[in-house]
Amino acid sequence: MNASLESMQSDTVPLLQNGQHARSQPRASGTRSVQPQASPRQRVQRSQPVHILAVRRLQEEDQQFRTSSLPAIPNPFPELCGPGSPPVLTPGSLPPSQAAAKQDVKVFSEDGTSKVVEILADMTARDLCQLLVYKSHCVDDNSWTLVEHHPHLGLERCLEDHELVVQVESTMASESKFLFRKNYAKYEFFKNPVNFFPEQMVTWCQQSNGSQSQLLQNFLNSSSCPEIQGFLHVKELGKKSWKKLYVCLRRSGLYCSTKGTSKEPRHLQLLADLEDSNIFYLIAGRKQYSAPTDYGLCIKPNKVRNETKELRLLCAEDEQTRTCWMTAFRLLKYGMLLYQNYRIPQQRKALLSPFSTPVRSVSENSLVAMDFSGQTGRVIENPAEAQSAALEEGHAWRKRSTRMNILGSQSPLHPSTLSTVIHRTQHWFHGRISREESHRIIKQQGLVDGLFLLRDSQSNPKAFVLTLCHHQKIKNFQILPCEDDGQTFFSLDDGNTKFSDLIQLVDFYQLNKGVLPCKLKHHCIRVAL
């Protein structure tokens, strides 16, 4: 019996030594044993007794048998599955991973509504604007921006697209907030730089040919030395008085001259640094800081939250001068980053050029243009023909509604006629707001040519006013009602061009300049979040 047990153990040793360490001691002779060709299961005879091992040892040998029967595959992670450590990943076996930090940010719209959005720590202002556009179902025309608003300081500025929202919020006081609004003039200086930089305000340390491309290259090239110079009203730190000084803006900072218009180094005094500061608009400079003009700007250090003592307050003589100073500050501070922010939407648009159609709702995308003029209907595949058909259908619909109103059938939506109230559903109509309020909205959303809005007239309850921006100046045009054959029309030119409603009027002047200084291009919009 003992001999049979020894022979049984000697047969099972090679089985356990198949590429693994055996549990039994090695042979004293040191010679290698030749493994039998037959399987261990065939060598075991039924009449031989089986040695009963402990349950734990049987489990260990069974696990060792399973691993030994697998083919020999090299282990790519020996440090994780070595004899001293289990093949299970432990918390300390991998490098510590930094979890993506999230933070709640509250954003306000122009009408006072707000939305709390959960963002990542690395989300930029452009990313947040695109998220808000998606959540509020707006059209993303790359003109939306995030505004840093400080009501207690009377300051606000538009964040650059590459700025991190969480980082900017860390420098804001508790009373400050973010606003979500349009800004059509954000990158307008890349399209028409000559309009933003008057020749008498720009000087160069090297020769320049004065072309538009050379003008921008000098600002974007870090090795060039452009300067903006001119007179500004400067508020003394810690005092209420203002002084008119000769100021120049360079890459190293903003300087004022202590001796007339001299720019010698011994006559220049540093007013503000560009590196750790940002430039803001003064919202109510006359009321809050006794500013001499309405065209105030402020250079605010990032470390300042509520204190007004360290704010560098300045005032220009007109809007074009203020825009020049603020645009130059942005270009000298950020350089090529601004140009990259400007080019990214254009590159995306170029990639989507075959599909460059306006963003529409799902219901609109599921519709097709049809022509039922013949005996059978047909699908209009030509886009130009489809657009003309839509315009004809719109004119026919307005004529039908006008005839119904003449016959005495008024619109069920309003006790008045449809042509006098249909404009209230449009984004460009802002209702009963004052002239000052309309000018403020135009300035906030960018002083670009063709920016407009319509509002009710304060002097004539039956008339309307078109507020339009042209050459950075805001002009107002009164829209008067006129009657013809018992019908009410609206006109901008004393009845020479008549329209049945304000929608037709806006559509016409978007295609034709007419009596206006320019075509209607962009409309001011307020979105509820």
PDB file of N, CA, C and O in Angstrom, residues 240-265:
ATOM      1  N   LYS A 240     -11.264 112.221  -6.198  1.00  0.00           N
ATOM      2  CA  LYS A 240     -12.421 112.371  -7.074  1.00  0.00           C
ATOM      3  C   LYS A 240     -12.128 113.220  -8.310  1.00  0.00           C
ATOM      4  O   LYS A 240     -12.990 113.343  -9.178  1.00  0.00           O
ATOM      5  N   SER A 241     -10.955 113.798  -8.358  1.00  0.00           N
ATOM      6  CA  SER A 241     -10.625 114.707  -9.460  1.00  0.00           C
ATOM      7  C   SER A 241     -10.138 113.924 -10.684  1.00  0.00           C
ATOM      8  O   SER A 241      -9.572 112.828 -10.573  1.00  0.00           O
ATOM      9  N   TRP A 242     -10.358 114.510 -11.856  1.00  0.00           N
ATOM     10  CA  TRP A 242      -9.926 113.953 -13.127  1.00  0.00           C
ATOM     11  C   TRP A 242      -8.949 114.930 -13.784  1.00  0.00           C
ATOM     12  O   TRP A 242      -9.101 116.147 -13.671  1.00  0.00           O
ATOM     13  N   LYS A 243      -7.946 114.386 -14.481  1.00  0.00           N
ATOM     14  CA  LYS A 243      -6.982 115.193 -15.215  1.00  0.00           C
ATOM     15  C   LYS A 243      -6.890 114.698 -16.650  1.00  0.00           C
ATOM     16  O   LYS A 243      -6.943 113.499 -16.903  1.00  0.00           O
ATOM     17  N   LYS A 244      -6.746 115.626 -17.573  1.00  0.00           N
ATOM     18  CA  LYS A 244      -6.567 115.271 -18.974  1.00  0.00           C
ATOM     19  C   LYS A 244      -5.082 115.147 -19.257  1.00  0.00           C
ATOM     20  O   LYS A 244      -4.343 116.137 -19.178  1.00  0.00           O
ATOM     21  N   LEU A 245      -4.631 113.925 -19.576  1.00  0.00           N
ATOM     22  CA  LEU A 245      -3.222 113.636 -19.756  1.00  0.00           C
ATOM     23  C   LEU A 245      -2.984 112.995 -21.115  1.00  0.00           C
ATOM     24  O   LEU A 245      -3.890 112.413 -21.721  1.00  0.00           O
ATOM     25  N   TYR A 246      -1.746 113.114 -21.570  1.00  0.00           N
ATOM     26  CA  TYR A 246      -1.323 112.440 -22.801  1.00  0.00           C
ATOM     27  C   TYR A 246      -0.878 111.026 -22.428  1.00  0.00           C
ATOM     28  O   TYR A 246       0.045 110.838 -21.625  1.00  0.00           O
ATOM     29  N   VAL A 247      -1.551 110.035 -23.002  1.00  0.00           N
ATOM     30  CA  VAL A 247      -1.378 108.638 -22.607  1.00  0.00           C
ATOM     31  C   VAL A 247      -0.921 107.838 -23.816  1.00  0.00           C
ATOM     32  O   VAL A 247      -1.333 108.103 -24.953  1.00  0.00           O
ATOM     33  N   CYS A 248      -0.077 106.844 -23.580  1.00  0.00           N
ATOM     34  CA  CYS A 248       0.337 105.920 -24.635  1.00  0.00           C
ATOM     35  C   CYS A 248       0.266 104.491 -24.091  1.00  0.00           C
ATOM     36  O   CYS A 248       0.584 104.234 -22.927  1.00  0.00           O
ATOM     37  N   LEU A 249      -0.172 103.598 -24.952  1.00  0.00           N
ATOM     38  CA  LEU A 249      -0.336 102.180 -24.602  1.00  0.00           C
ATOM     39  C   LEU A 249       0.691 101.357 -25.365  1.00  0.00           C
ATOM     40  O   LEU A 249       0.761 101.414 -26.594  1.00  0.00           O
ATOM     41  N   ARG A 250       1.497 100.604 -24.623  1.00  0.00           N
ATOM     42  CA  ARG A 250       2.516  99.738 -25.200  1.00  0.00           C
ATOM     43  C   ARG A 250       2.332  98.329 -24.684  1.00  0.00           C
ATOM     44  O   ARG A 250       1.464  98.073 -23.846  1.00  0.00           O
ATOM     45  N   ARG A 251       3.159  97.409 -25.191  1.00  0.00           N
ATOM     46  CA  ARG A 251       3.086  96.024 -24.700  1.00  0.00           C
ATOM     47  C   ARG A 251       3.471  95.933 -23.224  1.00  0.00           C
ATOM     48  O   ARG A 251       3.006  95.046 -22.515  1.00  0.00           O
ATOM     49  N   SER A 252       4.314  96.842 -22.770  1.00  0.00           N
ATOM     50  CA  SER A 252       4.766  96.804 -21.375  1.00  0.00           C
ATOM     51  C   SER A 252       3.768  97.422 -20.408  1.00  0.00           C
ATOM     52  O   SER A 252       3.898  97.231 -19.200  1.00  0.00           O
ATOM     53  N   GLY A 253       2.787  98.190 -20.907  1.00  0.00           N
ATOM     54  CA  GLY A 253       1.803  98.782 -20.015  1.00  0.00           C
ATOM     55  C   GLY A 253       1.243 100.079 -20.557  1.00  0.00           C
ATOM     56  O   GLY A 253       1.523 100.503 -21.691  1.00  0.00           O
ATOM     57  N   LEU A 254       0.438 100.726 -19.720  1.00  0.00           N
ATOM     58  CA  LEU A 254      -0.172 102.010 -20.049  1.00  0.00           C
ATOM     59  C   LEU A 254       0.590 103.112 -19.320  1.00  0.00           C
ATOM     60  O   LEU A 254       0.763 103.054 -18.092  1.00  0.00           O
ATOM     61  N   TYR A 255       1.030 104.130 -20.069  1.00  0.00           N
ATOM     62  CA  TYR A 255       1.862 105.195 -19.502  1.00  0.00           C
ATOM     63  C   TYR A 255       1.202 106.544 -19.764  1.00  0.00           C
ATOM     64  O   TYR A 255       0.476 106.725 -20.749  1.00  0.00           O
ATOM     65  N   CYS A 256       1.481 107.494 -18.895  1.00  0.00           N
ATOM     66  CA  CYS A 256       1.078 108.878 -19.100  1.00  0.00           C
ATOM     67  C   CYS A 256       2.318 109.758 -19.058  1.00  0.00           C
ATOM     68  O   CYS A 256       3.319 109.440 -18.400  1.00  0.00           O
ATOM     69  N   SER A 257       2.241 110.847 -19.783  1.00  0.00           N
ATOM     70  CA  SER A 257       3.374 111.765 -19.864  1.00  0.00           C
ATOM     71  C   SER A 257       3.229 112.854 -18.800  1.00  0.00           C
ATOM     72  O   SER A 257       2.153 113.438 -18.626  1.00  0.00           O
ATOM     73  N   THR A 258       4.300 113.118 -18.099  1.00  0.00           N
ATOM     74  CA  THR A 258       4.297 114.172 -17.076  1.00  0.00           C
ATOM     75  C   THR A 258       4.692 115.531 -17.645  1.00  0.00           C
ATOM     76  O   THR A 258       4.662 116.528 -16.923  1.00  0.00           O
ATOM     77  N   LYS A 259       5.022 115.569 -18.941  1.00  0.00           N
ATOM     78  CA  LYS A 259       5.424 116.817 -19.570  1.00  0.00           C
ATOM     79  C   LYS A 259       4.807 116.883 -20.972  1.00  0.00           C
ATOM     80  O   LYS A 259       5.413 116.450 -21.956  1.00  0.00           O
ATOM     81  N   GLY A 260       3.605 117.391 -21.043  1.00  0.00           N
ATOM     82  CA  GLY A 260       2.945 117.595 -22.325  1.00  0.00           C
ATOM     83  C   GLY A 260       2.756 116.300 -23.086  1.00  0.00           C
ATOM     84  O   GLY A 260       2.214 115.315 -22.561  1.00  0.00           O
ATOM     85  N   THR A 261       3.232 116.298 -24.352  1.00  0.00           N
ATOM     86  CA  THR A 261       3.121 115.110 -25.204  1.00  0.00           C
ATOM     87  C   THR A 261       4.457 114.399 -25.354  1.00  0.00           C
ATOM     88  O   THR A 261       4.620 113.592 -26.282  1.00  0.00           O
ATOM     89  N   SER A 262       5.379 114.653 -24.469  1.00  0.00           N
ATOM     90  CA  SER A 262       6.689 114.016 -24.547  1.00  0.00           C
ATOM     91  C   SER A 262       6.581 112.536 -24.193  1.00  0.00           C
ATOM     92  O   SER A 262       5.887 112.158 -23.237  1.00  0.00           O
ATOM     93  N   LYS A 263       7.289 111.698 -24.977  1.00  0.00           N
ATOM     94  CA  LYS A 263       7.324 110.262 -24.713  1.00  0.00           C
ATOM     95  C   LYS A 263       8.727 109.789 -24.359  1.00  0.00           C
ATOM     96  O   LYS A 263       9.040 108.605 -24.497  1.00  0.00           O
ATOM     97  N   GLU A 264       9.540 110.702 -23.870  1.00  0.00           N
ATOM     98  CA  GLU A 264      10.857 110.307 -23.390  1.00  0.00           C
ATOM     99  C   GLU A 264      10.713 109.458 -22.127  1.00  0.00           C
ATOM    100  O   GLU A 264       9.789 109.662 -21.328  1.00  0.00           O
ATOM    101  N   PRO A 265      11.589 108.484 -21.946  1.00  0.00           N
ATOM    102  CA  PRO A 265      11.451 107.592 -20.784  1.00  0.00           C
ATOM    103  C   PRO A 265      11.399 108.318 -19.448  1.00  0.00           C
ATOM    104  O   PRO A 265      10.680 107.895 -18.528  1.00  0.00           O
TER     105      PRO A 265
END
